[in-house]
Short mmCIF file of C-alpha atoms in Angstrom, two decimals:
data_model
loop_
_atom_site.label_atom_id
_atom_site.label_comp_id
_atom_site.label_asym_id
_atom_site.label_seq_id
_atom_site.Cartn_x
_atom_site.Cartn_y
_atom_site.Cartn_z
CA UNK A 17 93.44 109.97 96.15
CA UNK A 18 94.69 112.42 98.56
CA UNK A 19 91.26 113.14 100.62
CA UNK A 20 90.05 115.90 103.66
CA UNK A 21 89.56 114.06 106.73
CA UNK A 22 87.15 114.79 109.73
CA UNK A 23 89.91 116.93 111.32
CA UNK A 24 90.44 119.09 108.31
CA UNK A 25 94.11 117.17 107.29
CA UNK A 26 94.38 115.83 104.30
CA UNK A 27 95.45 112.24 103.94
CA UNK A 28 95.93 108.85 101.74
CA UNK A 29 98.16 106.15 101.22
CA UNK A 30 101.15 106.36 99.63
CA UNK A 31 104.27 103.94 98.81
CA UNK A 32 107.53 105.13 100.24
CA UNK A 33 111.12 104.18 100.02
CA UNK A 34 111.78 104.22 103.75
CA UNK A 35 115.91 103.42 103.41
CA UNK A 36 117.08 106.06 101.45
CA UNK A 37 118.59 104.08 97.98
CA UNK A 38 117.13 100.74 98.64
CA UNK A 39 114.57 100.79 96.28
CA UNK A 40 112.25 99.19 98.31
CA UNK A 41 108.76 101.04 98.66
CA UNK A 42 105.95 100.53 101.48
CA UNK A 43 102.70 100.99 101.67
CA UNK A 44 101.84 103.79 104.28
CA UNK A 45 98.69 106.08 105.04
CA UNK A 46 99.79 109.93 105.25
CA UNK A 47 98.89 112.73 106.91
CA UNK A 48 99.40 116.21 105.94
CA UNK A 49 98.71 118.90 109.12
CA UNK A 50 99.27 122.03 108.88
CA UNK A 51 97.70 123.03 111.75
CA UNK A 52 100.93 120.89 113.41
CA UNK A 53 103.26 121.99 110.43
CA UNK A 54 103.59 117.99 109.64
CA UNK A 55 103.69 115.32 107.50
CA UNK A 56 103.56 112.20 109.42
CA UNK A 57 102.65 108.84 108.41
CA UNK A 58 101.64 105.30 109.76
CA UNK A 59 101.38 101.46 109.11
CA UNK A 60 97.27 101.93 108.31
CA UNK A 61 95.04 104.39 108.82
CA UNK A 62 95.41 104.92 112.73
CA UNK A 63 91.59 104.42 112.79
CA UNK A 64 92.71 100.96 112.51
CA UNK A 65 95.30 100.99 114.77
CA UNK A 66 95.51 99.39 118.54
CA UNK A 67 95.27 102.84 120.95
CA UNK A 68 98.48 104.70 121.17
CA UNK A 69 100.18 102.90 118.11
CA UNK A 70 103.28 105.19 117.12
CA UNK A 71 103.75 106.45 114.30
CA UNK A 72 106.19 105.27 111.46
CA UNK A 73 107.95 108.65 110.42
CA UNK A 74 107.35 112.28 110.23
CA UNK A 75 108.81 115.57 108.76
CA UNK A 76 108.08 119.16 109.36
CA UNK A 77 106.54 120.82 106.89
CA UNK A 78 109.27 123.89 107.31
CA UNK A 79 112.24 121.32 106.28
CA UNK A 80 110.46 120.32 102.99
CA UNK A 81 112.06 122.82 100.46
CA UNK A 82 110.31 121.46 97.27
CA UNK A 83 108.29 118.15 96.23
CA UNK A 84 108.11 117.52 92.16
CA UNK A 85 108.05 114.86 89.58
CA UNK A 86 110.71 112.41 89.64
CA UNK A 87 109.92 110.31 86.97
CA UNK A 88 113.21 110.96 85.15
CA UNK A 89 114.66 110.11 88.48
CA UNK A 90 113.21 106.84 89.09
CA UNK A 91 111.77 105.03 86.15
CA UNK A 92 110.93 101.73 87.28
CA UNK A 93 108.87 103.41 89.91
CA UNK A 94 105.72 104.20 88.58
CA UNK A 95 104.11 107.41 89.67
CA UNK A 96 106.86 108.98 91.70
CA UNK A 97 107.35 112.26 93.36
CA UNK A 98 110.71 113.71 95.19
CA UNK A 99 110.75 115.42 98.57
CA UNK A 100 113.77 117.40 99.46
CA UNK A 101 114.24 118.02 103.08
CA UNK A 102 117.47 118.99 104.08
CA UNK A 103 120.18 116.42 102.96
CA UNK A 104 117.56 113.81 102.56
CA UNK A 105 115.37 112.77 99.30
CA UNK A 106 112.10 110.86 100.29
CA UNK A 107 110.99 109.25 96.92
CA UNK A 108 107.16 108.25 97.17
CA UNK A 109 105.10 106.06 94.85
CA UNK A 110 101.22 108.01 94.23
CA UNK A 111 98.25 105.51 92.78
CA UNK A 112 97.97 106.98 89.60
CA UNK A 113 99.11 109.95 87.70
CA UNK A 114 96.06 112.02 89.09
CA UNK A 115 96.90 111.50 92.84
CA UNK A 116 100.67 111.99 92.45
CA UNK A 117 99.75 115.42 90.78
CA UNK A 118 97.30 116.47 93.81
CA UNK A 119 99.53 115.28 96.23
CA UNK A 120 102.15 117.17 94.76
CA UNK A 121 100.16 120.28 94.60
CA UNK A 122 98.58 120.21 98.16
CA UNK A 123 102.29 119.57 99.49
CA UNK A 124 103.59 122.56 97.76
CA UNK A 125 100.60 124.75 98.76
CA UNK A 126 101.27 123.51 102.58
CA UNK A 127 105.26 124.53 102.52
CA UNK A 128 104.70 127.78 100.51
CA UNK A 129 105.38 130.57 102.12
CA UNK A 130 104.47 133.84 100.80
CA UNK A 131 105.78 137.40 101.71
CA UNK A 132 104.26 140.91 100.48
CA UNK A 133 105.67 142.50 97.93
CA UNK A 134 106.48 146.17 99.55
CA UNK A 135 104.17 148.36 97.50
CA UNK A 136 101.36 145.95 98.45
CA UNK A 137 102.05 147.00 102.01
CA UNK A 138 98.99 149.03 104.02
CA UNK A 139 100.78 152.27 104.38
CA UNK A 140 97.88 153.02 108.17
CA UNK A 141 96.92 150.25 110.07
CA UNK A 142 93.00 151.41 110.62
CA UNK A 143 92.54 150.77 106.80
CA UNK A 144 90.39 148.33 106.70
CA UNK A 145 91.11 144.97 105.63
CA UNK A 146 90.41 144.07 101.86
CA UNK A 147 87.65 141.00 101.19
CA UNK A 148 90.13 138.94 99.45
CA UNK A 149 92.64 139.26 102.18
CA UNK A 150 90.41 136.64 104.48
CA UNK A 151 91.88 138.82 107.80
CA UNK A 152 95.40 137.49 106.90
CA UNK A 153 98.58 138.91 108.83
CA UNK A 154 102.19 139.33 107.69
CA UNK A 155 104.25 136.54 108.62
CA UNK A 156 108.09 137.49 109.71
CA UNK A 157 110.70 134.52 108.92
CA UNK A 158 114.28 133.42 109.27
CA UNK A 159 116.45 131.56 106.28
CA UNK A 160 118.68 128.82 107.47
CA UNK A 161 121.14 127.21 105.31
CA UNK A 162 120.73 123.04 106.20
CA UNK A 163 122.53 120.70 104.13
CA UNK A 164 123.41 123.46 101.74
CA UNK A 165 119.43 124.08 100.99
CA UNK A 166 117.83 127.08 102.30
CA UNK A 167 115.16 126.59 104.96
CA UNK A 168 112.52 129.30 105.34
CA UNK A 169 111.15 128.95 108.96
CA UNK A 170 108.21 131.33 109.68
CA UNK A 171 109.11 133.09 113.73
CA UNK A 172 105.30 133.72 113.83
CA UNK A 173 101.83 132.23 113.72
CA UNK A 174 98.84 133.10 111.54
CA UNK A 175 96.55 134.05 113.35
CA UNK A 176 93.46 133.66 110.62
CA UNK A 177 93.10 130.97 108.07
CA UNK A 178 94.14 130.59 104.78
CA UNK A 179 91.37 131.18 102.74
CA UNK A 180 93.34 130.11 99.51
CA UNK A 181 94.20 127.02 101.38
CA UNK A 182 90.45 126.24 101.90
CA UNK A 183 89.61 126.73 98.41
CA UNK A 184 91.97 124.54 97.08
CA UNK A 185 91.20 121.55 99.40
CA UNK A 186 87.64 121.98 98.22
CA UNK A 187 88.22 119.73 95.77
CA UNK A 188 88.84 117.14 97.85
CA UNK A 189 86.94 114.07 98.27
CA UNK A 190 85.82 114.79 101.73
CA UNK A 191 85.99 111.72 104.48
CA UNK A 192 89.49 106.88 105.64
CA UNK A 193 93.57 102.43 105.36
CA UNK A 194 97.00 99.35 105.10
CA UNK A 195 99.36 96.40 105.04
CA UNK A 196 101.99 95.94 102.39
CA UNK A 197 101.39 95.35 99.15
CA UNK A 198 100.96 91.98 97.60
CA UNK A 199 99.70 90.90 94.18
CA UNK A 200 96.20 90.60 93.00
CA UNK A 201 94.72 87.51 93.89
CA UNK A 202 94.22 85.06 91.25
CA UNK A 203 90.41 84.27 90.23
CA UNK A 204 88.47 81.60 91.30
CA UNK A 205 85.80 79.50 88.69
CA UNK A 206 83.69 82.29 88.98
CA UNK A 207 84.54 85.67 87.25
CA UNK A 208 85.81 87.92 89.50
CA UNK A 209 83.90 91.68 89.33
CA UNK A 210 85.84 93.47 91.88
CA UNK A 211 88.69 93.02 94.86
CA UNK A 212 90.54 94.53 97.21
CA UNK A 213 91.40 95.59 100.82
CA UNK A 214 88.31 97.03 103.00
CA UNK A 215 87.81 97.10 106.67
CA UNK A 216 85.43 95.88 108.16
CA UNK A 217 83.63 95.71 111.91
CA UNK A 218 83.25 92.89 113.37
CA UNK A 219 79.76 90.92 114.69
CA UNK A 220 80.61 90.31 117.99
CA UNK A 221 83.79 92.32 119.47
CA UNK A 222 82.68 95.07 116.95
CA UNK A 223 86.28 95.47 116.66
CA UNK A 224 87.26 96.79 112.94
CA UNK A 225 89.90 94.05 110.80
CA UNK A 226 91.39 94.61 107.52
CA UNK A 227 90.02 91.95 104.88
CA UNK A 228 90.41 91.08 101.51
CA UNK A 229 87.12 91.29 99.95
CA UNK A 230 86.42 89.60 96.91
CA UNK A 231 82.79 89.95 94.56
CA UNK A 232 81.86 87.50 91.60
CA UNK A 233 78.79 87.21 89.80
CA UNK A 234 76.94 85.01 92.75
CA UNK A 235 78.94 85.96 96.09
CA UNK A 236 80.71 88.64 98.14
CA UNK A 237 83.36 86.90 100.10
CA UNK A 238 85.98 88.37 102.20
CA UNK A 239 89.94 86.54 103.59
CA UNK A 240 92.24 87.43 105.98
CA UNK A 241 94.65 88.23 102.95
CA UNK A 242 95.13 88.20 99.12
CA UNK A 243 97.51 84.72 100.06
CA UNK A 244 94.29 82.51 101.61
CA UNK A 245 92.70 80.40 99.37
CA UNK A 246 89.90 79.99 101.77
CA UNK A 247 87.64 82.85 102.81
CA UNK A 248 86.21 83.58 106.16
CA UNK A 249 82.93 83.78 105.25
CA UNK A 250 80.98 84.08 102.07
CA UNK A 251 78.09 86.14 101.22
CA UNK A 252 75.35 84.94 98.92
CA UNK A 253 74.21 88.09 96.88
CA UNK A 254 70.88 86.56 96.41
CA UNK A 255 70.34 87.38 100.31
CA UNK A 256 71.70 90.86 100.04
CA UNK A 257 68.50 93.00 100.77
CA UNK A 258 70.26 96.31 100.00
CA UNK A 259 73.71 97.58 99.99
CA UNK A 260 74.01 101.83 100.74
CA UNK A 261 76.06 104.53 102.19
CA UNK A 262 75.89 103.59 105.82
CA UNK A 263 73.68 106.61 107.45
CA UNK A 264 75.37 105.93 111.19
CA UNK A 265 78.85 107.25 109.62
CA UNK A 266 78.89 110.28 111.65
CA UNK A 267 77.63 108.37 115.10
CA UNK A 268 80.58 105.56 114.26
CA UNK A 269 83.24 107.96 113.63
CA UNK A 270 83.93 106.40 110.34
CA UNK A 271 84.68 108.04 106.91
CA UNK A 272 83.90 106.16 103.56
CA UNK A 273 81.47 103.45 105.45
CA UNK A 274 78.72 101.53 103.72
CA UNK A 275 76.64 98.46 104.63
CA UNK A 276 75.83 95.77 102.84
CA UNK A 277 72.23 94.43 104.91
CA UNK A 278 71.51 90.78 104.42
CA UNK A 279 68.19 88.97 106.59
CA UNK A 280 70.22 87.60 109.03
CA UNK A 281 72.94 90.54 109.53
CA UNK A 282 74.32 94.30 108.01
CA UNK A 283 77.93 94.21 107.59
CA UNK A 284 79.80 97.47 108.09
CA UNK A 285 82.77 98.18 105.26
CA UNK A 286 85.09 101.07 105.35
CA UNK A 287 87.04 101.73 101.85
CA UNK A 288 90.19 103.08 101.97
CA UNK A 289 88.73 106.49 99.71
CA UNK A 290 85.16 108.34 98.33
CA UNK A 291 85.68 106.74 95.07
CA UNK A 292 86.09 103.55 96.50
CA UNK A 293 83.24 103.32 98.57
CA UNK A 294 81.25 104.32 95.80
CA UNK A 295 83.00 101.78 93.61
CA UNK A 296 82.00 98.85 95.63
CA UNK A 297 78.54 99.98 96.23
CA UNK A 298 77.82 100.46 92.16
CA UNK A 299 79.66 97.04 91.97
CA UNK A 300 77.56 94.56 94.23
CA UNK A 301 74.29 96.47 93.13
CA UNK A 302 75.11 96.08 89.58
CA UNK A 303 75.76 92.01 90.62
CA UNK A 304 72.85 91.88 92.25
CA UNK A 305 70.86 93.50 89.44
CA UNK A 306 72.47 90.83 86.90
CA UNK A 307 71.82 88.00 89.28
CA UNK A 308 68.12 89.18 89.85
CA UNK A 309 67.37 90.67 86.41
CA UNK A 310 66.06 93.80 85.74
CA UNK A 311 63.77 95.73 88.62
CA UNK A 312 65.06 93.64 90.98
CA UNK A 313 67.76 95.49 92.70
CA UNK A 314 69.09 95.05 95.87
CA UNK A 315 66.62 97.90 97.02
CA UNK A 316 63.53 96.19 95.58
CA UNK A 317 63.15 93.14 97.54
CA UNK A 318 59.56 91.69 98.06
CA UNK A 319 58.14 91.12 101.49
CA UNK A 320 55.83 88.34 101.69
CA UNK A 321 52.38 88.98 102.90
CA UNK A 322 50.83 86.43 105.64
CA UNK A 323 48.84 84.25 105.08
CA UNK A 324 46.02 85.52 107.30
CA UNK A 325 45.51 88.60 105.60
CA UNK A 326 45.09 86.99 102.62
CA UNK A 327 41.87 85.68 103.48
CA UNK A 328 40.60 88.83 104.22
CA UNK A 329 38.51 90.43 101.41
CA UNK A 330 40.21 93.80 101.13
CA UNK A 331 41.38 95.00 98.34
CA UNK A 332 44.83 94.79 97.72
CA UNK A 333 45.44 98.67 97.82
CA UNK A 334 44.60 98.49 101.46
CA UNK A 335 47.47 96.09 102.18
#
């Protein structure tokens, strides 16, 4: 799901057919600025990226006459939407019917350009602004002809915000990643409860990889890819103490990070979303919780008292 970043842009991954006709889609993380009137997108979330990586492509926002449906157009591609810029169709592949309908409505909102109907028009300038109008000023704009499709290029700046614009990202999960797509992994003996791409940091460069993580009813494991049959390491959930919303988010300059805190270490995971985050952390805890039995979650772990207190006669209140 399309999602508002730390930076105000909003942004997600997307499939897109890069070759125009080739029918060949990639997996790509997009970002929608309309601060910089773009829509530019990378191999991963640039988080993830070595310092200075370029991006992959980009379009401004003023060439983009209309995004839609296109379904009809493509049926073999699941959950597609057209964008017509100038001569050029970009056909991209959303997640699921919900995300190709907000990203479809946020683009639209972003190219939309609206003029004043004349009788709407302030006849003085001193008269005061209206509340609704959020200190908005007319926009003047030219109409070029590209391609034989009309391309409405404002000659002006805003200079306030778009309240409307602010209202509708509101709705957006607020806080970010990717490779290209490969099948599901097969299962192993155990059942598997959840998978699927996560960063995480690492424990001694604290650099931050992309891994395939993987959960069954006794482990957590993570592998370089989907393709390994061996993982890189394996997590027993029996020594997970807790696993939470990491609180150091903010101070790591991460969006959608949680921790999963064992005795000997805490692992730091970035999902790719909100909803995936969340997904993960309701997953292991609910593991943990089966594995455990009731009331003894990965929250409620006991801490064995010393021995030397317990020859003290005090009652146990006091301890």
């Amino acid at each position: 799901m399309p999602y508002v970043d730390r930076q105000n842009r909003i942004c997600g991954f997307l499939d897109i057919e890069e070759n125009e006709n080739s029918g060949k889609f990639l997996r790509r993380y997009f970002i929608l600025d309309t601060r910089e009137d773009s829509f530019v997108w990378y191999m991963d979330n640039p988080q993830n990226l070595p310092s200075g990586s370029s991006r992959v492509g980009a379009i401004k926002l003023t060439y983009i006459s209309k995004v839609s449906d296109a379904t009809k157009l493509r049926p073999k591609a699941e959950f597609c939407f057209v964008m017509n810029a100038g001569m050029r169709k970009y056909f991209l592949q959303a997640n699921d019917q919900q995300d190709l309908v907000e990203w479809v409505n946020v683009l639209n909102k972003a190219i939309k350009i609206t003029v004043p109907k004349q009788s709407d028009a302030q006849p003085h300038s001193e008269n005061p602004s209206r509340p609704g109008d959020c200190g908005k000023k007319q926009v003047s704009y030219r109409t070029d002809i590209v391609g034989g499709v009309p391309i409405i290029t404002p000659t002006q700046k805003e200079e306030a915000s778009d309240c409307g614009e602010s209202a509708d990202r509101n709705h957006l999960k607020r806080s970010p990643s990717h490779v290209p797509y490969f099948p599901p992994k097969p299962p192993s003996d155990s059942a598997v409860i959840k998978a699927g791409y996560c960063v995480k940091q690492g424990a001694v460069m604290k650099n931050w990889k992309r891994r395939y993580f993987q959960l069954d009813e006794n482990t957590i494991g993570y592998f370089k890819s989907e393709l390994e049959k061996e993982p890189l390491r394996v997590i027993p959930l029996k020594e997970v103490h807790k696993v939470q919303e990491c609180k150091q988010s903010d101070i790591m300059m991460r969006d959608n990070l949680f921790e999963i805190v064992t005795s000997s270490r805490t692992f730091y995971v970035q999902a790719d979303s909100p909803e995936e985050m969340h997904s993960w952390i309701k997953a292991v805890s609910g593991a943990i919780v089966a594995q455990r039995g009731p009331g003894r979650s990965a929250t409620s772990v006991r801490v064995p008292i010393p021995s030397r207190f317990l020859s003290l006669s005090l009652p146990v209140s006091s301890l």
